[in-house]
Amino acid sequence: MCFLCYMKFRIHLLIQIILWALVWLILSLKQEDLTQFATRNSIAFGFQILAIILASYYIAPKLLFQKKHIIFIVVSIGTIALFAFLSTGMSIDPPVRIRPDMPDGPPPFLRGGPHPPSSFLIHLLLITVSYFLSILVETFLFAQKKEEAMAKQTAALAESELKFLKMQINPHFLFNSLNNIYALSMTNSEKTPESIHSLSEMLRYVIYDCERPKVPIEKEIHYIENFIELFKLRSSKKFNISFNNLLENTAIEVAPMLFIIFIENAFKHSGIEKGGDSFVTITLTSSDNHIYFLVENSLPKEKINKDKNSGIGLVNAKKRLEIYYPNKHNLEIAANGTYSVNLTLNINE
């Protein structure tokens, strides 16, 4: 048991003992003879404390929380019965004194009337109540500790998964961009330096800004614009690419590299490189608490051969949405004449 856990155990154990001491103190206030009351009940109080310590330190953690339920029941019954028996046997019951000034004479049980509950039953009741209240407290604390441990484990797993997903994103983006620059360099294009500049800005964003869990959406927008410009530099022909940035507040923070995965997918599967009627349309809008992202692309007439890594980007994006926006996003993907991705993010903290 670590030192901090030991201190917490001592504190909540001490609290239980103090509470029972207060209960006995309140009961003693109604007694005429405090010495007689203390003599009669001090042993019972001592066994109550012993039962609380045993339940808290051993029986609950070693038996109940380890799911040894039958052993727990047997040990609990035996412990309570044994403590009640010992407490009764060791207690000193002062003799009943009959004073001549008693208005009603001797107590009823001395006159053949009903006897009060035996000392054993009284001690059994007291020890049972204190024992099971202690078990209840330990169960509550155990459940709370388990919940905290699960929350920490979930957070650690999410952080680890995020790092792994980012490692997948960066090489994926770099591979596509270098392919674009390579195509330009093969034709000795004058656009090569410009494309390298755009790529350097994109790399700066990925390396430095994407380490943060959230970034201003204007950085994402700038990244998307660089991506589009880099794509356009591949050829002198016109591409039907539309980016509609309708955001009013560009300081809104979002998860980095979230939209680009869907945009890369649209460029890759639209057949836009061949020109013609192919298109890619990107729209970003927002309301007070939501961001709406829509990317739509044409479907090529000829089937595009997919590589073995096809689909990794979309799986990656869905995982990141689950981690960054659990129950705060809606993703709809449809293919009906065109291919569209409609994403809604709830950004209300």
mmCIF file of C-alpha atoms in Angstrom, residues 10-265:
data_model
loop_
_atom_site.group_PDB
_atom_site.id
_atom_site.type_symbol
_atom_site.label_atom_id
_atom_site.label_comp_id
_atom_site.label_asym_id
_atom_site.label_seq_id
_atom_site.Cartn_x
_atom_site.Cartn_y
_atom_site.Cartn_z
ATOM 1 C CA ARG A 10 -6.220 6.224 8.084
ATOM 2 C CA ILE A 11 -8.233 9.407 7.517
ATOM 3 C CA HIS A 12 -11.501 7.764 6.523
ATOM 4 C CA LEU A 13 -11.029 5.147 9.274
ATOM 5 C CA LEU A 14 -10.536 7.911 11.809
ATOM 6 C CA ILE A 15 -13.677 9.655 10.541
ATOM 7 C CA GLN A 16 -15.752 6.508 11.114
ATOM 8 C CA ILE A 17 -14.379 6.109 14.644
ATOM 9 C CA ILE A 18 -15.128 9.762 15.458
ATOM 10 C CA LEU A 19 -18.693 9.411 14.139
ATOM 11 C CA TRP A 20 -19.358 6.385 16.343
ATOM 12 C CA ALA A 21 -17.782 8.161 19.305
ATOM 13 C CA LEU A 22 -20.217 11.039 18.710
ATOM 14 C CA VAL A 23 -23.130 8.566 18.604
ATOM 15 C CA TRP A 24 -22.107 7.162 21.984
ATOM 16 C CA LEU A 25 -21.584 10.658 23.324
ATOM 17 C CA ILE A 26 -25.105 11.676 22.319
ATOM 18 C CA LEU A 27 -26.520 8.530 23.954
ATOM 19 C CA SER A 28 -24.612 9.290 27.162
ATOM 20 C CA LEU A 29 -26.231 12.725 27.451
ATOM 21 C CA LYS A 30 -29.535 11.063 28.361
ATOM 22 C CA GLN A 31 -27.982 8.963 31.111
ATOM 23 C CA GLU A 32 -28.137 9.874 34.774
ATOM 24 C CA ASP A 33 -25.010 7.926 35.702
ATOM 25 C CA LEU A 34 -22.255 8.513 33.120
ATOM 26 C CA THR A 35 -19.800 6.231 34.941
ATOM 27 C CA GLN A 36 -22.237 3.347 34.844
ATOM 28 C CA PHE A 37 -22.978 3.997 31.159
ATOM 29 C CA ALA A 38 -19.263 4.075 30.268
ATOM 30 C CA THR A 39 -18.556 0.908 32.243
ATOM 31 C CA ARG A 40 -21.363 -0.957 30.537
ATOM 32 C CA ASN A 41 -20.606 0.114 26.932
ATOM 33 C CA SER A 42 -16.864 0.791 26.636
ATOM 34 C CA ILE A 43 -16.123 -2.838 25.704
ATOM 35 C CA ALA A 44 -18.870 -2.766 23.028
ATOM 36 C CA PHE A 45 -17.417 0.432 21.582
ATOM 37 C CA GLY A 46 -13.955 -1.146 21.488
ATOM 38 C CA PHE A 47 -15.229 -4.174 19.549
ATOM 39 C CA GLN A 48 -17.092 -1.857 17.159
ATOM 40 C CA ILE A 49 -13.797 -0.133 16.353
ATOM 41 C CA LEU A 50 -12.085 -3.489 15.924
ATOM 42 C CA ALA A 51 -14.846 -4.625 13.540
ATOM 43 C CA ILE A 52 -14.503 -1.410 11.505
ATOM 44 C CA ILE A 53 -10.716 -1.819 11.226
ATOM 45 C CA LEU A 54 -10.976 -5.483 10.252
ATOM 46 C CA ALA A 55 -13.699 -4.794 7.657
ATOM 47 C CA SER A 56 -11.873 -1.813 6.163
ATOM 48 C CA TYR A 57 -8.364 -3.215 6.114
ATOM 49 C CA TYR A 58 -8.855 -6.882 5.289
ATOM 50 C CA ILE A 59 -12.355 -8.285 4.756
ATOM 51 C CA ALA A 60 -13.617 -5.753 2.190
ATOM 52 C CA PRO A 61 -10.446 -5.400 0.046
ATOM 53 C CA LYS A 62 -9.259 -9.023 0.312
ATOM 54 C CA LEU A 63 -12.585 -10.842 0.051
ATOM 55 C CA LEU A 64 -15.487 -8.680 -1.147
ATOM 56 C CA PHE A 65 -13.579 -6.685 -3.796
ATOM 57 C CA GLN A 66 -11.815 -9.842 -4.962
ATOM 58 C CA LYS A 67 -15.274 -11.343 -5.637
ATOM 59 C CA LYS A 68 -14.876 -14.094 -3.026
ATOM 60 C CA HIS A 69 -18.484 -13.616 -2.033
ATOM 61 C CA ILE A 70 -19.161 -16.907 -0.221
ATOM 62 C CA ILE A 71 -16.007 -16.593 1.889
ATOM 63 C CA PHE A 72 -16.920 -12.960 2.571
ATOM 64 C CA ILE A 73 -20.376 -13.907 3.876
ATOM 65 C CA VAL A 74 -19.023 -16.713 6.061
ATOM 66 C CA VAL A 75 -16.207 -14.579 7.490
ATOM 67 C CA SER A 76 -18.562 -11.637 8.094
ATOM 68 C CA ILE A 77 -21.121 -13.716 9.997
ATOM 69 C CA GLY A 78 -18.387 -15.418 12.028
ATOM 70 C CA THR A 79 -16.637 -12.137 12.823
ATOM 71 C CA ILE A 80 -19.822 -10.378 13.949
ATOM 72 C CA ALA A 81 -20.963 -13.348 16.089
ATOM 73 C CA LEU A 82 -17.517 -13.765 17.680
ATOM 74 C CA PHE A 83 -17.146 -10.073 18.477
ATOM 75 C CA ALA A 84 -20.658 -9.903 19.927
ATOM 76 C CA PHE A 85 -19.940 -12.952 22.122
ATOM 77 C CA LEU A 86 -16.590 -11.593 23.333
ATOM 78 C CA SER A 87 -18.027 -8.147 23.879
ATOM 79 C CA THR A 88 -20.872 -9.557 25.979
ATOM 80 C CA GLY A 89 -18.595 -11.810 28.008
ATOM 81 C CA MET A 90 -16.103 -9.054 28.735
ATOM 82 C CA SER A 91 -18.642 -6.359 29.557
ATOM 83 C CA ILE A 92 -19.354 -5.551 33.169
ATOM 84 C CA ASP A 93 -23.046 -5.086 33.889
ATOM 85 C CA PRO A 94 -23.359 -3.076 37.095
ATOM 86 C CA PRO A 95 -25.930 -4.467 39.562
ATOM 87 C CA VAL A 96 -29.395 -3.014 39.402
ATOM 88 C CA ARG A 97 -29.849 -0.796 42.391
ATOM 89 C CA ILE A 98 -33.345 -0.492 43.795
ATOM 90 C CA ARG A 99 -33.791 2.790 45.528
ATOM 91 C CA PRO A 100 -36.602 3.209 48.045
ATOM 92 C CA ASP A 101 -37.520 6.511 46.425
ATOM 93 C CA MET A 102 -38.390 4.870 43.072
ATOM 94 C CA PRO A 103 -41.954 6.033 42.445
ATOM 95 C CA ASP A 104 -42.936 2.934 40.505
ATOM 96 C CA GLY A 105 -41.012 0.423 42.581
ATOM 97 C CA PRO A 106 -38.501 -2.032 41.116
ATOM 98 C CA PRO A 107 -38.103 -2.345 37.316
ATOM 99 C CA PRO A 108 -40.755 -4.491 35.591
ATOM 100 C CA PHE A 109 -38.393 -7.409 34.839
ATOM 101 C CA LEU A 110 -37.652 -7.716 38.601
ATOM 102 C CA ARG A 111 -41.377 -7.946 39.251
ATOM 103 C CA GLY A 112 -41.885 -10.821 36.784
ATOM 104 C CA GLY A 113 -42.583 -8.528 33.827
ATOM 105 C CA PRO A 114 -41.009 -8.650 30.327
ATOM 106 C CA HIS A 115 -37.216 -8.750 30.325
ATOM 107 C CA PRO A 116 -35.202 -6.191 28.342
ATOM 108 C CA PRO A 117 -33.174 -7.431 25.331
ATOM 109 C CA SER A 118 -30.166 -9.474 26.362
ATOM 110 C CA SER A 119 -26.736 -7.882 26.321
ATOM 111 C CA PHE A 120 -25.677 -10.285 23.554
ATOM 112 C CA LEU A 121 -28.457 -9.099 21.204
ATOM 113 C CA ILE A 122 -27.664 -5.452 21.920
ATOM 114 C CA HIS A 123 -23.942 -5.965 21.241
ATOM 115 C CA LEU A 124 -24.729 -8.069 18.159
ATOM 116 C CA LEU A 125 -26.878 -5.265 16.763
ATOM 117 C CA LEU A 126 -24.291 -2.557 17.465
ATOM 118 C CA ILE A 127 -21.394 -4.496 15.934
ATOM 119 C CA THR A 128 -23.492 -5.558 12.905
ATOM 120 C CA VAL A 129 -24.520 -1.972 12.142
ATOM 121 C CA SER A 130 -20.993 -0.578 12.505
ATOM 122 C CA TYR A 131 -19.507 -3.482 10.506
ATOM 123 C CA PHE A 132 -21.824 -3.148 7.522
ATOM 124 C CA LEU A 133 -21.668 0.655 7.527
ATOM 125 C CA SER A 134 -17.900 0.282 7.280
ATOM 126 C CA ILE A 135 -18.307 -2.181 4.401
ATOM 127 C CA LEU A 136 -20.653 0.294 2.699
ATOM 128 C CA VAL A 137 -18.135 3.129 3.046
ATOM 129 C CA GLU A 138 -15.315 0.940 1.701
ATOM 130 C CA THR A 139 -17.471 -0.145 -1.252
ATOM 131 C CA PHE A 140 -18.242 3.470 -2.127
ATOM 132 C CA LEU A 141 -14.569 4.467 -1.909
ATOM 133 C CA PHE A 142 -13.514 1.418 -3.933
ATOM 134 C CA ALA A 143 -16.032 2.254 -6.682
ATOM 135 C CA GLN A 144 -14.846 5.864 -6.740
ATOM 136 C CA LYS A 145 -11.187 4.804 -6.930
ATOM 137 C CA LYS A 146 -11.972 2.327 -9.708
ATOM 138 C CA GLU A 147 -13.823 4.991 -11.675
ATOM 139 C CA GLU A 148 -10.870 7.381 -11.345
ATOM 140 C CA ALA A 149 -8.461 4.660 -12.462
ATOM 141 C CA MET A 150 -10.629 3.894 -15.494
ATOM 142 C CA ALA A 151 -10.801 7.594 -16.383
ATOM 143 C CA LYS A 152 -6.998 7.882 -16.197
ATOM 144 C CA GLN A 153 -6.581 4.733 -18.254
ATOM 145 C CA THR A 154 -9.030 5.990 -20.879
ATOM 146 C CA ALA A 155 -7.249 9.356 -21.067
ATOM 147 C CA ALA A 156 -3.845 7.669 -21.400
ATOM 148 C CA LEU A 157 -5.181 5.355 -24.107
ATOM 149 C CA ALA A 158 -6.738 8.278 -25.985
ATOM 150 C CA GLU A 159 -3.478 10.255 -25.838
ATOM 151 C CA SER A 160 -1.479 7.254 -27.033
ATOM 152 C CA GLU A 161 -3.919 6.621 -29.865
ATOM 153 C CA LEU A 162 -3.830 10.276 -30.899
ATOM 154 C CA LYS A 163 -0.050 10.204 -31.167
ATOM 155 C CA PHE A 164 -0.250 7.072 -33.276
ATOM 156 C CA LEU A 165 -2.895 8.604 -35.540
ATOM 157 C CA LYS A 166 -0.803 11.766 -36.026
ATOM 158 C CA MET A 167 2.133 9.569 -37.036
ATOM 159 C CA GLN A 168 -0.125 8.140 -39.719
ATOM 160 C CA ILE A 169 -1.296 11.562 -40.890
ATOM 161 C CA ASN A 170 2.050 13.263 -41.341
ATOM 162 C CA PRO A 171 3.706 10.709 -43.651
ATOM 163 C CA HIS A 172 0.455 10.412 -45.617
ATOM 164 C CA PHE A 173 0.297 14.147 -46.307
ATOM 165 C CA LEU A 174 4.034 14.381 -47.000
ATOM 166 C CA PHE A 175 3.913 11.502 -49.471
ATOM 167 C CA ASN A 176 1.125 13.148 -51.500
ATOM 168 C CA SER A 177 2.798 16.556 -51.493
ATOM 169 C CA LEU A 178 6.192 15.226 -52.549
ATOM 170 C CA ASN A 179 4.507 13.392 -55.396
ATOM 171 C CA ASN A 180 3.134 16.734 -56.601
ATOM 172 C CA ILE A 181 6.543 18.426 -56.437
ATOM 173 C CA TYR A 182 8.179 15.452 -58.129
ATOM 174 C CA ALA A 183 5.728 15.739 -61.034
ATOM 175 C CA LEU A 184 6.656 19.436 -61.404
ATOM 176 C CA SER A 185 10.381 18.830 -61.241
ATOM 177 C CA MET A 186 10.174 16.202 -63.979
ATOM 178 C CA THR A 187 8.924 18.895 -66.384
ATOM 179 C CA ASN A 188 11.453 21.496 -65.136
ATOM 180 C CA SER A 189 8.516 23.698 -64.245
ATOM 181 C CA GLU A 190 9.108 27.222 -62.945
ATOM 182 C CA LYS A 191 6.406 26.496 -60.414
ATOM 183 C CA THR A 192 8.660 24.112 -58.510
ATOM 184 C CA PRO A 193 10.079 26.779 -56.097
ATOM 185 C CA GLU A 194 6.561 28.036 -55.394
ATOM 186 C CA SER A 195 5.375 24.524 -54.616
ATOM 187 C CA ILE A 196 8.334 23.961 -52.291
ATOM 188 C CA HIS A 197 7.425 27.176 -50.437
ATOM 189 C CA SER A 198 3.822 26.020 -50.031
ATOM 190 C CA LEU A 199 5.041 22.657 -48.817
ATOM 191 C CA SER A 200 7.373 24.286 -46.270
ATOM 192 C CA GLU A 201 4.461 26.270 -44.812
ATOM 193 C CA MET A 202 2.384 23.120 -44.585
ATOM 194 C CA LEU A 203 5.237 21.261 -42.890
ATOM 195 C CA ARG A 204 5.690 24.079 -40.400
ATOM 196 C CA TYR A 205 2.018 23.784 -39.471
ATOM 197 C CA VAL A 206 2.138 19.990 -39.147
ATOM 198 C CA ILE A 207 5.387 19.890 -37.147
ATOM 199 C CA TYR A 208 4.762 22.755 -34.723
ATOM 200 C CA ASP A 209 1.042 23.585 -34.507
ATOM 201 C CA CYS A 210 -0.367 20.073 -34.787
ATOM 202 C CA GLU A 211 1.282 19.060 -31.525
ATOM 203 C CA ARG A 212 -1.477 20.979 -29.755
ATOM 204 C CA PRO A 213 -4.842 19.242 -29.187
ATOM 205 C CA LYS A 214 -6.711 22.220 -30.672
ATOM 206 C CA VAL A 215 -5.674 24.962 -33.122
ATOM 207 C CA PRO A 216 -7.415 28.115 -34.421
ATOM 208 C CA ILE A 217 -9.463 27.144 -37.448
ATOM 209 C CA GLU A 218 -7.778 29.867 -39.526
ATOM 210 C CA LYS A 219 -4.616 27.740 -39.466
ATOM 211 C CA GLU A 220 -6.599 24.814 -40.834
ATOM 212 C CA ILE A 221 -8.025 27.089 -43.525
ATOM 213 C CA HIS A 222 -4.549 28.309 -44.492
ATOM 214 C CA TYR A 223 -3.362 24.715 -44.664
ATOM 215 C CA ILE A 224 -6.277 23.756 -46.951
ATOM 216 C CA GLU A 225 -5.569 26.743 -49.210
ATOM 217 C CA ASN A 226 -1.900 25.742 -49.480
ATOM 218 C CA PHE A 227 -2.928 22.184 -50.258
ATOM 219 C CA ILE A 228 -5.229 23.363 -53.063
ATOM 220 C CA GLU A 229 -2.585 25.718 -54.489
ATOM 221 C CA LEU A 230 0.000 22.955 -54.395
ATOM 222 C CA PHE A 231 -2.381 20.689 -56.275
ATOM 223 C CA LYS A 232 -3.104 23.358 -58.909
ATOM 224 C CA LEU A 233 0.614 23.811 -59.577
ATOM 225 C CA ARG A 234 0.776 20.300 -60.974
ATOM 226 C CA SER A 235 -0.653 21.418 -64.300
ATOM 227 C CA SER A 236 -1.355 24.529 -66.359
ATOM 228 C CA LYS A 237 -4.932 23.451 -67.039
ATOM 229 C CA LYS A 238 -7.870 24.721 -65.047
ATOM 230 C CA PHE A 239 -9.268 22.577 -62.266
ATOM 231 C CA ASN A 240 -12.852 22.838 -61.089
ATOM 232 C CA ILE A 241 -12.006 23.338 -57.421
ATOM 233 C CA SER A 242 -14.115 25.535 -55.161
ATOM 234 C CA PHE A 243 -13.335 26.433 -51.548
ATOM 235 C CA ASN A 244 -16.067 28.472 -49.851
ATOM 236 C CA ASN A 245 -14.901 29.819 -46.530
ATOM 237 C CA LEU A 246 -18.009 31.294 -44.895
ATOM 238 C CA LEU A 247 -16.763 31.285 -41.315
ATOM 239 C CA GLU A 248 -17.397 34.450 -39.348
ATOM 240 C CA ASN A 249 -15.112 33.653 -36.435
ATOM 241 C CA THR A 250 -11.744 32.241 -37.527
ATOM 242 C CA ALA A 251 -10.460 32.096 -33.921
ATOM 243 C CA ILE A 252 -12.594 29.039 -33.186
ATOM 244 C CA GLU A 253 -10.357 26.151 -32.151
ATOM 245 C CA VAL A 254 -10.680 22.687 -33.669
ATOM 246 C CA ALA A 255 -8.682 19.467 -33.754
ATOM 247 C CA PRO A 256 -5.751 19.834 -36.183
ATOM 248 C CA MET A 257 -5.598 18.031 -39.536
ATOM 249 C CA LEU A 258 -9.227 16.999 -39.256
ATOM 250 C CA PHE A 259 -10.754 18.322 -42.499
ATOM 251 C CA ILE A 260 -7.783 17.683 -44.772
ATOM 252 C CA ILE A 261 -8.233 13.911 -44.659
ATOM 253 C CA PHE A 262 -11.674 14.214 -46.276
ATOM 254 C CA ILE A 263 -10.345 16.779 -48.769
ATOM 255 C CA GLU A 264 -7.415 14.554 -49.785
ATOM 256 C CA ASN A 265 -9.856 11.702 -50.235
#
